[in-house]
PDB file of C-alpha atoms in Angstrom:
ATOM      1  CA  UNK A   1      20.502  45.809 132.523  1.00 40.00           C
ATOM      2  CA  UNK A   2      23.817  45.278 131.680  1.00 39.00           C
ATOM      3  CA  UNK A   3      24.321  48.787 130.074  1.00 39.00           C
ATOM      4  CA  UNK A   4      23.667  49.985 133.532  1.00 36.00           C
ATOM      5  CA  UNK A   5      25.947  47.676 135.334  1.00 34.00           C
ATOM      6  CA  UNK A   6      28.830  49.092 132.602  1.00 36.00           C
ATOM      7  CA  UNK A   7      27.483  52.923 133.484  1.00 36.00           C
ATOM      8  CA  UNK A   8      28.076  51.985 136.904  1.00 31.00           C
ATOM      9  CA  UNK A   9      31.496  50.579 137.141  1.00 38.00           C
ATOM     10  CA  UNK A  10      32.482  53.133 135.063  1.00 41.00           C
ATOM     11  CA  UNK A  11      31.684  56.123 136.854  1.00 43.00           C
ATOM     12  CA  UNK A  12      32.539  53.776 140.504  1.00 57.00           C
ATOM     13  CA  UNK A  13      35.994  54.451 139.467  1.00 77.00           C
ATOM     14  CA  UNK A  14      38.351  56.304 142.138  1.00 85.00           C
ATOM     15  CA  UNK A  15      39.974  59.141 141.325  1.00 93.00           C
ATOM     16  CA  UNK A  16      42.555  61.335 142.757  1.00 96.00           C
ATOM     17  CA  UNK A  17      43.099  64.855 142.410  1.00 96.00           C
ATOM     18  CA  UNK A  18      46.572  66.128 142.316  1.00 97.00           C
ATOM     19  CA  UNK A  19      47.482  70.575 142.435  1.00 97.00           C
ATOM     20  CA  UNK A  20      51.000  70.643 141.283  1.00 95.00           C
ATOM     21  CA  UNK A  21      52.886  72.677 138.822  1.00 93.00           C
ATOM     22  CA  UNK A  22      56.219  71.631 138.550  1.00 93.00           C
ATOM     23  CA  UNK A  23      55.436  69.866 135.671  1.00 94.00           C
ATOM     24  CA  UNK A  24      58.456  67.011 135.929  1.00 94.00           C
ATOM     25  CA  UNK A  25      57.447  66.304 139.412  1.00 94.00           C
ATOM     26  CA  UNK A  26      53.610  66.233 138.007  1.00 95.00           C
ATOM     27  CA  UNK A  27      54.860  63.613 135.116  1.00 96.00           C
ATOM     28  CA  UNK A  28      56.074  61.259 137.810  1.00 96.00           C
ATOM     29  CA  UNK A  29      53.067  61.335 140.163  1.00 97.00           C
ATOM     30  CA  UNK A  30      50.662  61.207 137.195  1.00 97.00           C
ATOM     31  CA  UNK A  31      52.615  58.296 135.657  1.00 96.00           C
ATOM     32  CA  UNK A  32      53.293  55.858 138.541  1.00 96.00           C
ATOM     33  CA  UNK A  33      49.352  56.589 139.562  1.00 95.00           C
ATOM     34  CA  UNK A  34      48.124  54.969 135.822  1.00 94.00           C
ATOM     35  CA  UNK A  35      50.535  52.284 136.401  1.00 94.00           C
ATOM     36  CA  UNK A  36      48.715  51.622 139.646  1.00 93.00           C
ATOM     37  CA  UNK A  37      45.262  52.015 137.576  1.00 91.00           C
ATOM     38  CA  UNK A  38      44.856  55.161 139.379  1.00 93.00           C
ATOM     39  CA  UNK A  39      42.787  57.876 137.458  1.00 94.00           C
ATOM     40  CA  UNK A  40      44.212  61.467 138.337  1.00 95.00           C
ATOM     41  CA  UNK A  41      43.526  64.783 137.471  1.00 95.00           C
ATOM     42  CA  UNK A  42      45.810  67.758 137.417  1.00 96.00           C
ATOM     43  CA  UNK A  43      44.691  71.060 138.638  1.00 95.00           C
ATOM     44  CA  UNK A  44      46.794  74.048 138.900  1.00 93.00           C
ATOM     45  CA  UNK A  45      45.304  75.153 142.237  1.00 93.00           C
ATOM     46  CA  UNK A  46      43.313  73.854 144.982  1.00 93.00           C
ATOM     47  CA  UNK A  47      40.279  76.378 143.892  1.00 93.00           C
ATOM     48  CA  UNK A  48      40.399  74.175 140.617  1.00 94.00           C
ATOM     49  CA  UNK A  49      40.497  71.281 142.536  1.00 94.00           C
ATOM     50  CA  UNK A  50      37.646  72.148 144.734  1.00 95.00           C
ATOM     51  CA  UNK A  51      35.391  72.463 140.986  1.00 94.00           C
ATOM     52  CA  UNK A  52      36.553  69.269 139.697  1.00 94.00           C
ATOM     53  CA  UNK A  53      35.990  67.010 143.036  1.00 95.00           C
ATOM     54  CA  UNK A  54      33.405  63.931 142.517  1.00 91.00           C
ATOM     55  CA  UNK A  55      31.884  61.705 144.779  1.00 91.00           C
ATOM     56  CA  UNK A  56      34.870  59.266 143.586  1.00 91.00           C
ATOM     57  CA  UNK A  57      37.639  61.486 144.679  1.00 94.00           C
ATOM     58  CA  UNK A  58      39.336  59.696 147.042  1.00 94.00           C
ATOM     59  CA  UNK A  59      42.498  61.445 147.631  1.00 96.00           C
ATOM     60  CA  UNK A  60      43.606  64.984 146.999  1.00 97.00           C
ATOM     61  CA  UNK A  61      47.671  65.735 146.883  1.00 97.00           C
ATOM     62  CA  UNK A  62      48.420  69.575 147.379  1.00 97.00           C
ATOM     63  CA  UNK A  63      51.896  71.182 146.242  1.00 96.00           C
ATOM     64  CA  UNK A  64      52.821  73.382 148.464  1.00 96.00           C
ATOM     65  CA  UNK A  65      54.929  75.343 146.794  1.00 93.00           C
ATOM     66  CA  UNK A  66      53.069  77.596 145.775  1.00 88.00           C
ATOM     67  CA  UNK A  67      51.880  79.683 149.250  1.00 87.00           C
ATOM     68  CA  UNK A  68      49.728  82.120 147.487  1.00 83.00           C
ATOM     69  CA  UNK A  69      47.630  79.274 146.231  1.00 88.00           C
ATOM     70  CA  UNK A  70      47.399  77.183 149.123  1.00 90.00           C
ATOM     71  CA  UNK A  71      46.428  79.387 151.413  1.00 93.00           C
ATOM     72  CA  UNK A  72      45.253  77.925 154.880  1.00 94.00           C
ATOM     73  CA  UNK A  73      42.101  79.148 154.111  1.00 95.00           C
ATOM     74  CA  UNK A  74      41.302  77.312 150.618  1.00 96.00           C
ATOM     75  CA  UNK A  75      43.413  74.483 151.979  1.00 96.00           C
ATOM     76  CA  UNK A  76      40.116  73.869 155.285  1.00 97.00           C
ATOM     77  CA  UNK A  77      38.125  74.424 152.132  1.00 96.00           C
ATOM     78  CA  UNK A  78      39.138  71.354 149.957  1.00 96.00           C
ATOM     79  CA  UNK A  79      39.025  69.539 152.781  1.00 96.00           C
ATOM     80  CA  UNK A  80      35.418  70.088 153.482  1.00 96.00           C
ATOM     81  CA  UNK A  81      34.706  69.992 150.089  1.00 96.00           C
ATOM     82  CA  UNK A  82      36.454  66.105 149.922  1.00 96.00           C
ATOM     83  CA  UNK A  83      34.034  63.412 150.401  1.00 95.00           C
ATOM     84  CA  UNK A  84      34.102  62.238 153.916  1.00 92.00           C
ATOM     85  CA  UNK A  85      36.580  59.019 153.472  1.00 92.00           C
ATOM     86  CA  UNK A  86      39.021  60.959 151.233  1.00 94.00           C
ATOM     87  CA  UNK A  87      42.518  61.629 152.342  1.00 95.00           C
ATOM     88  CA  UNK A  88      44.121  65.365 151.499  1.00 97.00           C
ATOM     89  CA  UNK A  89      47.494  64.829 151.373  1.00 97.00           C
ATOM     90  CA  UNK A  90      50.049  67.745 151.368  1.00 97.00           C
ATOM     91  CA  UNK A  91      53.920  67.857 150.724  1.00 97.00           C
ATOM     92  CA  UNK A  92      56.389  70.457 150.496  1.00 96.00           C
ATOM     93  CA  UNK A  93      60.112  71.632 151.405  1.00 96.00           C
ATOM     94  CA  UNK A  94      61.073  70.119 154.488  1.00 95.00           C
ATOM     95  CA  UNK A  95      62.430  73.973 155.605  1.00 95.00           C
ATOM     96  CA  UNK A  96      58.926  75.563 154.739  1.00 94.00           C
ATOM     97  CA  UNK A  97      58.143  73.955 158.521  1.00 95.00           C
ATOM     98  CA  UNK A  98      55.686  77.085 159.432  1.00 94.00           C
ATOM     99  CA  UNK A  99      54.005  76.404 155.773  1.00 94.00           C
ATOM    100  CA  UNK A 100      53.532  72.404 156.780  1.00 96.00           C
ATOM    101  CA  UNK A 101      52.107  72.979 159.851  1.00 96.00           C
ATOM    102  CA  UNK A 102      49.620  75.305 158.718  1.00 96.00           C
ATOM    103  CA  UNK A 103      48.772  72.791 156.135  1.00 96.00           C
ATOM    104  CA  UNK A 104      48.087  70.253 158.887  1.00 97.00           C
ATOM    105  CA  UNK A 105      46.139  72.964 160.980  1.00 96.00           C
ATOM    106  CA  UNK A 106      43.998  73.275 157.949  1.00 96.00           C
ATOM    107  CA  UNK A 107      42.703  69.540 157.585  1.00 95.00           C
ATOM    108  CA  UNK A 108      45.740  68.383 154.909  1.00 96.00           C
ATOM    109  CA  UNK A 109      46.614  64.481 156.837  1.00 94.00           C
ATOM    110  CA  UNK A 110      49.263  63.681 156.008  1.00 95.00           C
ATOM    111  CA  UNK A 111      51.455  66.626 155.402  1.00 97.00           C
ATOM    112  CA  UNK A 112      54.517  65.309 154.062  1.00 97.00           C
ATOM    113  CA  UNK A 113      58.271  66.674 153.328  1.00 97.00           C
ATOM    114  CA  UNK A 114      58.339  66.168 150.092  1.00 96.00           C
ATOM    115  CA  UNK A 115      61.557  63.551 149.616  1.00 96.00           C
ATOM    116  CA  UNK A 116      59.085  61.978 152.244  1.00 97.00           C
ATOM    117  CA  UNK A 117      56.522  61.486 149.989  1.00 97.00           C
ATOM    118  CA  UNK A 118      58.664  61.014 147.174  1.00 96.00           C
ATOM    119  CA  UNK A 119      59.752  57.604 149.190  1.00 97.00           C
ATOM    120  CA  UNK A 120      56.028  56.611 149.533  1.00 97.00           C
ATOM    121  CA  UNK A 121      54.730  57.481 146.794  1.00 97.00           C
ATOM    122  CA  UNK A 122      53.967  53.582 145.466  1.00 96.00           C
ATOM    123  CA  UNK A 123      52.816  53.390 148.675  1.00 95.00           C
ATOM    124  CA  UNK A 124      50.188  56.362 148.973  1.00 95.00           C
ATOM    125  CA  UNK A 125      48.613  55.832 144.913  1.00 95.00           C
ATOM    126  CA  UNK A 126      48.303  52.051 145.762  1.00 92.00           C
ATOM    127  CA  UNK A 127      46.926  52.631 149.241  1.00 89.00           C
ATOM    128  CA  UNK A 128      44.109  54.991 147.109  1.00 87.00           C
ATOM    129  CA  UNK A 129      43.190  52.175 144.546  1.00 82.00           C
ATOM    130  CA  UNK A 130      43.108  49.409 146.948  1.00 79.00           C
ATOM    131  CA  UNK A 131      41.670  51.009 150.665  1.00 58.00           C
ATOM    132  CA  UNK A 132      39.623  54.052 151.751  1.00 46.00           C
ATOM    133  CA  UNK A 133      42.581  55.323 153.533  1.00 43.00           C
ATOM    134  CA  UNK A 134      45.789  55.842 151.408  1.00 44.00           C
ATOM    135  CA  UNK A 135      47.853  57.691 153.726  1.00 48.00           C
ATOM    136  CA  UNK A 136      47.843  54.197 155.968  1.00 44.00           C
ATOM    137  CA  UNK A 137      48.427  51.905 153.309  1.00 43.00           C
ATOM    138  CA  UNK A 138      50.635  49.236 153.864  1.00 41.00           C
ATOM    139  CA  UNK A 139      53.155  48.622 151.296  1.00 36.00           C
ATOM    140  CA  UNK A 140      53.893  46.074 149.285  1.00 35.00           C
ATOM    141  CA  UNK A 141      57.262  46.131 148.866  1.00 35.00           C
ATOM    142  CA  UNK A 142      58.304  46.843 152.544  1.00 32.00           C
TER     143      UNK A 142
END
């Protein structure tokens, strides 16, 4: 019995999915996320992401940077593909406005410039390992 209760904790751990490849920016969000006991995988695109997503995945962070690979399109797909609860966060350059907006059309909430979610980035990882909404969380520190 208790092998089971280990199995299950275990595999009841969140995770978050983040599509980024700017690889200093991924460093950052990667690190501060396993200071926060976060678990996070990095993807390359969200068509990766979509094949890696559990039923643990409780928040997905798109790059947008790359417009070829999030597409509006695969973008409504991850979201559908999330579980229910999670969040599918996207950021980008705060001058790609026509790119954020179709990110938000598409089912990405929040859709954040991305000095914006630079500030709140504490905020958004802890708001994953501690609520079911991480977008909302409320921070710590403020």
């Amino acid at each position: 019995m208790s092998d089971l209760r280990q199995e299950r904790h275990v595999t009841d751990q969140r995770e978050a999915l983040l599509v980024c490849n700017d690889l200093i920016f991924q460093s950052k969000i990667v690190g501060t996320a396993r200071e926060l006991g976060l678990a996070m995988r990095v993807v390359p695109t969200p068509r990766q992401a979509i094949a890696t997503i559990g039923d643990q995945t409780c928040l997905a962070i798109v790059d947008l940077a790359d417009h070829a690979a999030t597409s509006p399109d695969i973008l409504a797909q991850l979201r559908t593909t999330l579980p229910e609860d999670a969040t599918l966060l996207a950021y980008g350059s705060h001058v790609d406005v026509d790119h954020l907006r179709a990110a938000r059309a598409a089912g990405c909430d929040p859709v954040l410039p991305r000095s914006d979610f630079t500030a709140r980035l504490v905020e958004i990882l802890n708001g994953a390992v501690q609520s079911d909404d991480p977008a909302n969380a409320d921070s710590a520190d403020s």
